[in-house]
CSV table of C-alpha atoms in Angstrom, one decimal:
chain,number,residue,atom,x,y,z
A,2,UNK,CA,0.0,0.0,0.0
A,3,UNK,CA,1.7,3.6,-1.2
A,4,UNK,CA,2.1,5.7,2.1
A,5,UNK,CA,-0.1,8.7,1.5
A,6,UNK,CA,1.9,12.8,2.1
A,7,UNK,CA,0.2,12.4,5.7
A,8,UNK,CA,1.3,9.4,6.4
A,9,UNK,CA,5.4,10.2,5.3
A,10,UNK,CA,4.6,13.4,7.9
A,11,UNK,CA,3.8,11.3,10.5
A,12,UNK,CA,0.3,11.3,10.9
A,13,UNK,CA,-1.7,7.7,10.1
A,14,UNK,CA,-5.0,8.0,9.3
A,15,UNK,CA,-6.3,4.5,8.6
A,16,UNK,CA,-4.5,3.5,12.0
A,17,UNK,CA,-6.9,6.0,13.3
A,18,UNK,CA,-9.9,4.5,12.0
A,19,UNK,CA,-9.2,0.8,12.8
A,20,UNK,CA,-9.1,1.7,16.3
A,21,UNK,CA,-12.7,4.0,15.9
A,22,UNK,CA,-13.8,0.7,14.1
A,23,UNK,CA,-12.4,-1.6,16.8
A,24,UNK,CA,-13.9,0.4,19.9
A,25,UNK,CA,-17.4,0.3,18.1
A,26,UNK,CA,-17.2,-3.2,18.2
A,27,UNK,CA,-16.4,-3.3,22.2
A,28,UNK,CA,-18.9,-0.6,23.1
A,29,UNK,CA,-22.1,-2.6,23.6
A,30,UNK,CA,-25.7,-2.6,23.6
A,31,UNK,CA,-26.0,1.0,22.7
A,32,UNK,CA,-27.6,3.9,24.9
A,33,UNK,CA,-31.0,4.5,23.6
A,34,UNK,CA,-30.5,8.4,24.8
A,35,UNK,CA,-27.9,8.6,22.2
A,36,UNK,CA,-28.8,9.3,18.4
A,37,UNK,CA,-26.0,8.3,15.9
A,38,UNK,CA,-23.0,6.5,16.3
A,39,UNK,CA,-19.2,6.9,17.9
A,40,UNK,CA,-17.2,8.6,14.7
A,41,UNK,CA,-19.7,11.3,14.2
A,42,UNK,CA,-18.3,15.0,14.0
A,43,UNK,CA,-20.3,15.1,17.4
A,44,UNK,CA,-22.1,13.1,20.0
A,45,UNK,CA,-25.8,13.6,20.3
A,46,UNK,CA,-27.4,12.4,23.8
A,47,UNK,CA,-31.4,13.2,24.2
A,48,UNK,CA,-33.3,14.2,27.3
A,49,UNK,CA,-36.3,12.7,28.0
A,50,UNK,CA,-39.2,15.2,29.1
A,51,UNK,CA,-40.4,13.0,32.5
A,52,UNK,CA,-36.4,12.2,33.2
A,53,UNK,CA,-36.3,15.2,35.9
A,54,UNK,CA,-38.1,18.2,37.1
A,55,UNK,CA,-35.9,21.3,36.4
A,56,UNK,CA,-33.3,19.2,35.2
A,57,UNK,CA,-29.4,20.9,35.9
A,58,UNK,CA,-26.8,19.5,33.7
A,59,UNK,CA,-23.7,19.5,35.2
A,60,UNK,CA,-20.2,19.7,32.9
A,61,UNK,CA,-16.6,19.1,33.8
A,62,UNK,CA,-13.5,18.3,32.3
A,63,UNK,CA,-10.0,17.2,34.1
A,64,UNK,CA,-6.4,15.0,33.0
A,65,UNK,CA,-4.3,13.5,35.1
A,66,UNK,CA,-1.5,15.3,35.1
A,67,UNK,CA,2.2,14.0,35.3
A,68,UNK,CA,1.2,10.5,35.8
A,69,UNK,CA,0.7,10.1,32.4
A,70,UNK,CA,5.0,10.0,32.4
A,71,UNK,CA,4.9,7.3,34.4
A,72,UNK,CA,2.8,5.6,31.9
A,73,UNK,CA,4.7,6.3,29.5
A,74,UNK,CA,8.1,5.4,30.4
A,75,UNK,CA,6.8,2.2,31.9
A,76,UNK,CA,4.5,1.2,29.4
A,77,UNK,CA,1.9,0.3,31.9
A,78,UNK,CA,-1.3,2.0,30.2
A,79,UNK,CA,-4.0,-0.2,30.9
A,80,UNK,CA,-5.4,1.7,33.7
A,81,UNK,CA,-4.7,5.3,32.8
A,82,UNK,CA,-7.9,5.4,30.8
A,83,UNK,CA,-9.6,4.3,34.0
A,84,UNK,CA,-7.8,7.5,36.0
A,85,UNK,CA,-8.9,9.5,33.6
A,86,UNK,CA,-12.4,8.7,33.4
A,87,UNK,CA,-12.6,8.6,37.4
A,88,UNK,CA,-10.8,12.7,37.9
A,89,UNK,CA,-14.0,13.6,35.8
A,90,UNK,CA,-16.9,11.7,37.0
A,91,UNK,CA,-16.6,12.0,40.8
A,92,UNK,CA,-16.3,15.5,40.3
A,93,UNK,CA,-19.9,15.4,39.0
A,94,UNK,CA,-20.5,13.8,42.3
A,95,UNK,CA,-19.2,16.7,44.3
A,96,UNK,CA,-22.2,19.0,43.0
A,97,UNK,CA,-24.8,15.9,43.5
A,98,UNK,CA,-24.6,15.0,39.9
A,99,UNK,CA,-24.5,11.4,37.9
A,100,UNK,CA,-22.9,11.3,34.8
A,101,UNK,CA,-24.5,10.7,31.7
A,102,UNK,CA,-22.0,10.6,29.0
A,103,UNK,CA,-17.8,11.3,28.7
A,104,UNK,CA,-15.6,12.2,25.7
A,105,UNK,CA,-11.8,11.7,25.7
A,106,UNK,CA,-9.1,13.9,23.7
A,107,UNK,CA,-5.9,11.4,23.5
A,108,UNK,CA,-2.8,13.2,21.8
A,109,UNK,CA,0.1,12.4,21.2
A,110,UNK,CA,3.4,12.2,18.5
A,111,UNK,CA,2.4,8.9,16.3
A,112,UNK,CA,-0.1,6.3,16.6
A,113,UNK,CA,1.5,3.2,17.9
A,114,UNK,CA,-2.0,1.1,17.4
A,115,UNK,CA,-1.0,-1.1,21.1
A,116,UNK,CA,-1.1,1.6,23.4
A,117,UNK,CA,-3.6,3.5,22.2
A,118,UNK,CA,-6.0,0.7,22.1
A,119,UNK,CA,-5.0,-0.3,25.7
A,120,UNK,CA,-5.3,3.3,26.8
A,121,UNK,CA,-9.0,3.9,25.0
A,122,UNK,CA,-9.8,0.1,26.0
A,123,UNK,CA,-9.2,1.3,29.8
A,124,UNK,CA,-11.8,4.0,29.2
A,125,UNK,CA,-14.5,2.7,27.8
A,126,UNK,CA,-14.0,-0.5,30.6
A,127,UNK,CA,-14.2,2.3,33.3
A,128,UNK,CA,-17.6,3.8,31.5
A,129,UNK,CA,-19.2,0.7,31.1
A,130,UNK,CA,-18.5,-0.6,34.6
A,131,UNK,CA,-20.2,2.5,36.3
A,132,UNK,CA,-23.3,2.6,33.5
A,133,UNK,CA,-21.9,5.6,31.7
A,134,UNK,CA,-22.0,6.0,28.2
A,135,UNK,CA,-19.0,6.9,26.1
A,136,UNK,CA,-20.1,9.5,24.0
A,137,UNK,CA,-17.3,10.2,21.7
A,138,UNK,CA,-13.7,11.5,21.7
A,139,UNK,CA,-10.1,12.5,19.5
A,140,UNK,CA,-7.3,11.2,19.1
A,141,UNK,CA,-4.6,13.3,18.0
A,142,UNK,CA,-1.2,12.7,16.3
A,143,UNK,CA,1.0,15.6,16.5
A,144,UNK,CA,4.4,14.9,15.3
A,145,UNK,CA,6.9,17.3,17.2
A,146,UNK,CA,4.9,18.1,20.3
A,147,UNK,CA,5.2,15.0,22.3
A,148,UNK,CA,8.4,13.1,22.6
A,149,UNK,CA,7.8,9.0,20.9
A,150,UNK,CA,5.8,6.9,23.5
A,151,UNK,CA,4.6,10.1,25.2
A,152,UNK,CA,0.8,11.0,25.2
A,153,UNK,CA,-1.6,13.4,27.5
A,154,UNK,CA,-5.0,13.1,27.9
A,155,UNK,CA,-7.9,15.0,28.7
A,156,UNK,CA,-11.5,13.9,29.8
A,157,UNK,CA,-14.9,15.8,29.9
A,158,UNK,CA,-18.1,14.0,31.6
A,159,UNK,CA,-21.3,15.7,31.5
A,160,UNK,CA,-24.0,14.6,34.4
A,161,UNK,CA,-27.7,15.3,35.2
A,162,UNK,CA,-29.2,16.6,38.2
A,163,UNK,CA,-32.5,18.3,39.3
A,164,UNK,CA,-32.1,21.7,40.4
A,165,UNK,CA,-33.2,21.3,44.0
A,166,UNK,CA,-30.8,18.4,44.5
A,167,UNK,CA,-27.8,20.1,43.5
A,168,UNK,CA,-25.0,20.1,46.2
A,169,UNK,CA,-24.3,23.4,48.0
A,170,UNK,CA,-22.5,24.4,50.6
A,171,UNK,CA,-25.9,25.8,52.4
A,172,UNK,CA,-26.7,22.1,52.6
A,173,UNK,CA,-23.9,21.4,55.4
A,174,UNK,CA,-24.9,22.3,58.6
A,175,UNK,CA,-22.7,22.2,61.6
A,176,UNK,CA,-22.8,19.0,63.5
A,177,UNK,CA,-22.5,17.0,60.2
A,178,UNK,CA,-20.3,13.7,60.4
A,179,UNK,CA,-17.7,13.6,58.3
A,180,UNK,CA,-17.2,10.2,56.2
A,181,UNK,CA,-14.3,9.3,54.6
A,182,UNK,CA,-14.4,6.8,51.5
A,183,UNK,CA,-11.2,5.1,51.2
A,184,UNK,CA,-8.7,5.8,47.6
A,185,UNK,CA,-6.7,3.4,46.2
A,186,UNK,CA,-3.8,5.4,46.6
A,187,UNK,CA,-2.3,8.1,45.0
A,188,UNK,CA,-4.7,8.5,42.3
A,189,UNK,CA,-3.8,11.1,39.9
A,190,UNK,CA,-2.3,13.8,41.6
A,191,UNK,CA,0.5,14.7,42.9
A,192,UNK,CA,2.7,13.0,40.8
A,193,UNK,CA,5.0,15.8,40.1
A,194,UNK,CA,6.6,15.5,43.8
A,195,UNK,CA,6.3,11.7,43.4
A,196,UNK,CA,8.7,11.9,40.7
A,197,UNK,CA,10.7,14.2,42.0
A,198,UNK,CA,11.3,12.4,46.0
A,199,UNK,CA,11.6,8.7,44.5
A,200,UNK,CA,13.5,9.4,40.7
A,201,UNK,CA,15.4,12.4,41.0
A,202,UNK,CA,16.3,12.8,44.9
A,203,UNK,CA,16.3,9.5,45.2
A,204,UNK,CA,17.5,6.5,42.7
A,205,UNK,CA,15.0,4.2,42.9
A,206,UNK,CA,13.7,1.8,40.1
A,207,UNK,CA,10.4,1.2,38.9
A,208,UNK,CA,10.4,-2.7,39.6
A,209,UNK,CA,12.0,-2.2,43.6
A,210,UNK,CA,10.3,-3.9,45.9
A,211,UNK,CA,9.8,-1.5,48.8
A,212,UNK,CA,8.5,-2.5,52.1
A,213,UNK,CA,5.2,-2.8,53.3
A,214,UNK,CA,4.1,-2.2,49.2
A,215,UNK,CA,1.9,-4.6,47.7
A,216,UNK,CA,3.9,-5.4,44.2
A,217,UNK,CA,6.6,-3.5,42.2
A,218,UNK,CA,6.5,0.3,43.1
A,219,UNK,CA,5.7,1.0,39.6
A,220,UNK,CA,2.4,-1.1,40.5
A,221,UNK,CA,1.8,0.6,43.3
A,222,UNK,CA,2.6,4.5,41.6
A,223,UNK,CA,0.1,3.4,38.7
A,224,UNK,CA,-2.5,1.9,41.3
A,225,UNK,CA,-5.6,3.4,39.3
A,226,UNK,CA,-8.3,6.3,40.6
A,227,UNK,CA,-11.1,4.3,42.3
A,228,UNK,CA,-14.0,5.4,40.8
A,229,UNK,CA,-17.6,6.3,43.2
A,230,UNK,CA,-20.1,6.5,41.0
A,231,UNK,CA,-21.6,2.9,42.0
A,232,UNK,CA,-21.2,3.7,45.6
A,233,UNK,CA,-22.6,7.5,45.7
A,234,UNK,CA,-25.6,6.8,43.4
A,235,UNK,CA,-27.8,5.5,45.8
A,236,UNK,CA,-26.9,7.9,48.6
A,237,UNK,CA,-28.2,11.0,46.1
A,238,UNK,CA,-30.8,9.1,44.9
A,239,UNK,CA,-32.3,8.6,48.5
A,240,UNK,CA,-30.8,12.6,49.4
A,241,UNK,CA,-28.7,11.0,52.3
A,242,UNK,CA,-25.7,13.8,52.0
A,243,UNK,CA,-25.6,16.9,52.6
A,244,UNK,CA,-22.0,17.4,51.0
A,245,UNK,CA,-19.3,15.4,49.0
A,246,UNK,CA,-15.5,16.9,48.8
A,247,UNK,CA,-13.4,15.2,45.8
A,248,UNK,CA,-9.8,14.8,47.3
A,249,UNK,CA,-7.4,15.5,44.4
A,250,UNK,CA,-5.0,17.9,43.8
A,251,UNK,CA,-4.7,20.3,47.3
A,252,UNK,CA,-5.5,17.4,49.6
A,253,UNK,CA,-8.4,17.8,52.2
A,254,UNK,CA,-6.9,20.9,52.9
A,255,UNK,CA,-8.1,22.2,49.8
A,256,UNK,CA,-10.9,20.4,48.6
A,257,UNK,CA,-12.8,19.9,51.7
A,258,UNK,CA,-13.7,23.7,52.2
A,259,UNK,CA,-15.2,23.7,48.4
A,260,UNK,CA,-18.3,22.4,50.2
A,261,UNK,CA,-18.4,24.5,53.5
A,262,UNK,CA,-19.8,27.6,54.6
A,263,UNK,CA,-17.5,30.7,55.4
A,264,UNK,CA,-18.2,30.6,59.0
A,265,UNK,CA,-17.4,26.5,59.1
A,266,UNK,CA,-15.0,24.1,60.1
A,267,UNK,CA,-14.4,21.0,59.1
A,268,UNK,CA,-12.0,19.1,62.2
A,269,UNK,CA,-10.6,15.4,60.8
A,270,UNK,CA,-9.2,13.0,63.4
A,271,UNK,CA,-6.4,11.7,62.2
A,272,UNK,CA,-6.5,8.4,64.0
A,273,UNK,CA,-9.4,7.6,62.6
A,274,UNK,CA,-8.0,5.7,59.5
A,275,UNK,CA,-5.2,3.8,58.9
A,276,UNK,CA,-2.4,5.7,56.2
A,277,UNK,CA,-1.7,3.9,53.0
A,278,UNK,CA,2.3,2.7,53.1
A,279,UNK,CA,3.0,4.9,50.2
A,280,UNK,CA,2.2,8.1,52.0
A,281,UNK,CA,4.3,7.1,54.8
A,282,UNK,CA,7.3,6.2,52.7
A,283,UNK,CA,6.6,9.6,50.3
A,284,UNK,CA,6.6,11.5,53.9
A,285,UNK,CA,9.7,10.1,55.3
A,286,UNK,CA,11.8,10.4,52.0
A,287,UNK,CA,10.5,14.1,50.5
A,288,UNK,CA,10.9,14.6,54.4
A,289,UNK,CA,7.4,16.4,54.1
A,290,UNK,CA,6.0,18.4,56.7
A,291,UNK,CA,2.3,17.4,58.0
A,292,UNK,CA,1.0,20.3,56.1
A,293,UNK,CA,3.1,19.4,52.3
A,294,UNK,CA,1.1,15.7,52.6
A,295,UNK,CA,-2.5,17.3,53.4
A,296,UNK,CA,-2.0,20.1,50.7
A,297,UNK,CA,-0.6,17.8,48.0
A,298,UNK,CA,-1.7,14.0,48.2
A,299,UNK,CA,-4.9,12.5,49.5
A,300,UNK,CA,-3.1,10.3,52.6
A,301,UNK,CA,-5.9,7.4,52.0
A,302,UNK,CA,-8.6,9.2,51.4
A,303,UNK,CA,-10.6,9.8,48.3
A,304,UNK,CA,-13.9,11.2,49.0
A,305,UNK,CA,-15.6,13.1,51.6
A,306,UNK,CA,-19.0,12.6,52.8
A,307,UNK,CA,-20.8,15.2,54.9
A,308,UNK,CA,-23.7,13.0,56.7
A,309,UNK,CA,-26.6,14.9,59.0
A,310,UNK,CA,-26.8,13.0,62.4
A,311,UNK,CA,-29.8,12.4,61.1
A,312,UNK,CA,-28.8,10.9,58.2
A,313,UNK,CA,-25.9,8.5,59.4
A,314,UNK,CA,-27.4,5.3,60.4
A,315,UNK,CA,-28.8,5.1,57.0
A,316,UNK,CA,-25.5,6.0,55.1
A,317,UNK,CA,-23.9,3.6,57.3
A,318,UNK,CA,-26.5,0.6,56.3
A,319,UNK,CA,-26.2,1.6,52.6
A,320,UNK,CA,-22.5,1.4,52.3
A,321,UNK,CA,-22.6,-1.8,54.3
A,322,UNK,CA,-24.8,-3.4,52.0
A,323,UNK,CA,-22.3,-2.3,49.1
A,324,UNK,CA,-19.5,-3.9,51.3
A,325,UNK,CA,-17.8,-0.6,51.1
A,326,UNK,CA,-15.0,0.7,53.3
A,327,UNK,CA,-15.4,3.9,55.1
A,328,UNK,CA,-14.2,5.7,58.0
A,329,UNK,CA,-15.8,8.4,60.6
A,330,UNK,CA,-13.3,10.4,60.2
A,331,UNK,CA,-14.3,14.3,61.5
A,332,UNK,CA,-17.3,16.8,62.1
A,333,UNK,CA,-18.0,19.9,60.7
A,334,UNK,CA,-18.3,22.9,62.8
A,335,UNK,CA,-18.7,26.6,63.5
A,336,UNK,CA,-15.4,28.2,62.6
A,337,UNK,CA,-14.0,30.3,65.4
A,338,UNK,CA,-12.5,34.0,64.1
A,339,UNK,CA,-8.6,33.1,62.7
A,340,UNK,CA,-9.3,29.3,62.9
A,341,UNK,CA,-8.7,27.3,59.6
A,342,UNK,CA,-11.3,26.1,57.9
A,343,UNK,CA,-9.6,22.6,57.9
A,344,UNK,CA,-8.3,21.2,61.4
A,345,UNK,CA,-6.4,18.2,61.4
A,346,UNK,CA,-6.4,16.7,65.5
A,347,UNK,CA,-5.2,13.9,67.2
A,348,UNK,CA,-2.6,10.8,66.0
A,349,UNK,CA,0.4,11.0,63.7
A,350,UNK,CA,0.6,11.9,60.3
């Protein structure tokens, strides 16, 4: 087959369309909200009139930042797609939102076919496994912006909400438990001073064996975003919290006061839930102060709950029945003049 101008610049076409061609095949019984098909110039998604009374959609878009290095250099893509799917949907969550459709943007130098059908592979698995319909995306060669084997990606997830169920601070009231869902780990921030404390301070390797890791560190580093739609849908759906805090990039002493009031506080015990190793090892060799791990990583914790008193005992029954993890980890509560909105008591780092 004679290689076309495009192709001798660096940009393959067909490769592009076998791998449209081969994700249509992997996609499913299709969404009847959806009119047309993936490889249109845009995704169309319909409403239905009796799906909500003053119906709110809710848009955000997010990457994941310099882990997509460590992808790279390792070759370990299979779960990036799931990261990046995860930084965009549980932010929907946040505002009391469920995600109805995502779109990807993949770029990168030249098409090598393998990863890029692990990578997209990894996103539509992550869709399909929370009942979220991959809408559409683009995949971009650009010969002489990214070095070979590099990529970045970028997600957007649009979700649906009525009006008078939309998460505001308003909604958290003093007295509020907190509940902490755990993360799987690092998830996708904070990757930057990852880098720097274990590869450039330090000389470790991607396939050490550190202690108290389960697996390879690389394993561990590309451990991917746990995704909460499964778990938070039937707490909105039955209006059980009154606030949810996505911890990524600033920590809970960032995130958390997104859903707050100015005159609140939100006081964590930090006894209250056991520290993933990695934090502990990231801590000791960055030699991190309490406040560099609470602003930067999310020390084991990847959601936030506000529950009413109210409210608790049947949070608590729900996420039992899932068989999911969670901690009572703080309290919100009237913020004293000069006190920080976040207060981190008790126990070690």
């Amino acid at each position: 087959m004679v290689e076309s101008a495009y192709e001798k610049a660096g940009v393959n076409i067909t490769a592009g369309e076998e791998l449209v061609a081969d994700l249509k095949q992997k996609l499913g019984a299709p969404d009847p909200h959806v009119l047309g098909g993936l490889g249109s110039f845009a995704g169309c998604y319909q409403l239905s009139k009796d799906q909500l009374d003053q119906p709110v959609l809710v848009a955000g878009s997010d990457g994941v930042g310099t882990k997509v290095l460590l992808a790279a250099q390792s070759g370990q893509v299979e779960t990036i797609g799931q990261d990046l799917v995860a930084m965009c949907v549980n932010d929907l969550l946040a505002q009391g939102a469920l995600p109805l459709f995502f779109l990807d943007y993949l770029a990168l130098s030249h098409l090598e076919k393998n990863q890029v059908q692990k990578i997209l592979n990894g996103i539509l698995k992550a869709c399909q496994a929370q009942s979220i319909t991959l809408l559409g995306g683009e995949t971009a060669e650009m010969p002489g912006i990214y070095q070979k084997h590099h990529f970045d990606l970028a997600g957007f997830a649009v979700g649906l909400t009525a009006k008078r169920n939309l998460l505001q601070a308003k909604n958290v009231h003093n007295g509020d438990y907190l509940i902490g869902l755990p993360s799987s780990g690092l998830h996708s921030n904070g990757y930057s001073l990852v880098r720097k404390i274990l590869f450039e301070d330090h000389d470790f390797q991607f396939d050490d064996q550190l202690a108290g890791l389960n697996g390879s560190l690389i394993e561990e580093l590309m451990q991917p975003t746990r995704l909460y739609v499964n778990v938070i849908r039937p707490l909105l759906k039955q209006k059980l919290v009154s606030g949810i805090a996505h911890i990524t990039g600033g920590g809970l002493l960032d995130n958390v006061p997104r859903m707050l009031q100015d005159q609140q506080q939100a006081e964590f015990k930090l006894d209250s839930w056991e520290k993933p190793t990695i934090f502990k090892i990231l801590a000791e060799l960055g030699k991190l102060s309490q406040t560099d791990c609470y602003e930067t990583f999310n020390m084991g914790i990847g959601m936030v709950l506000a529950v009413s008193p109210d409210n608790y005992a049947r949070v608590v029954a729900e996420l039992e029945q899932q068989k999911e993890t969670f901690f009572k980890i703080g309290k919100v509560k009237k913020r004293e003049k000069d006190a920080p909105v976040v207060y981190l008591s008790g126990g070690s780092r």
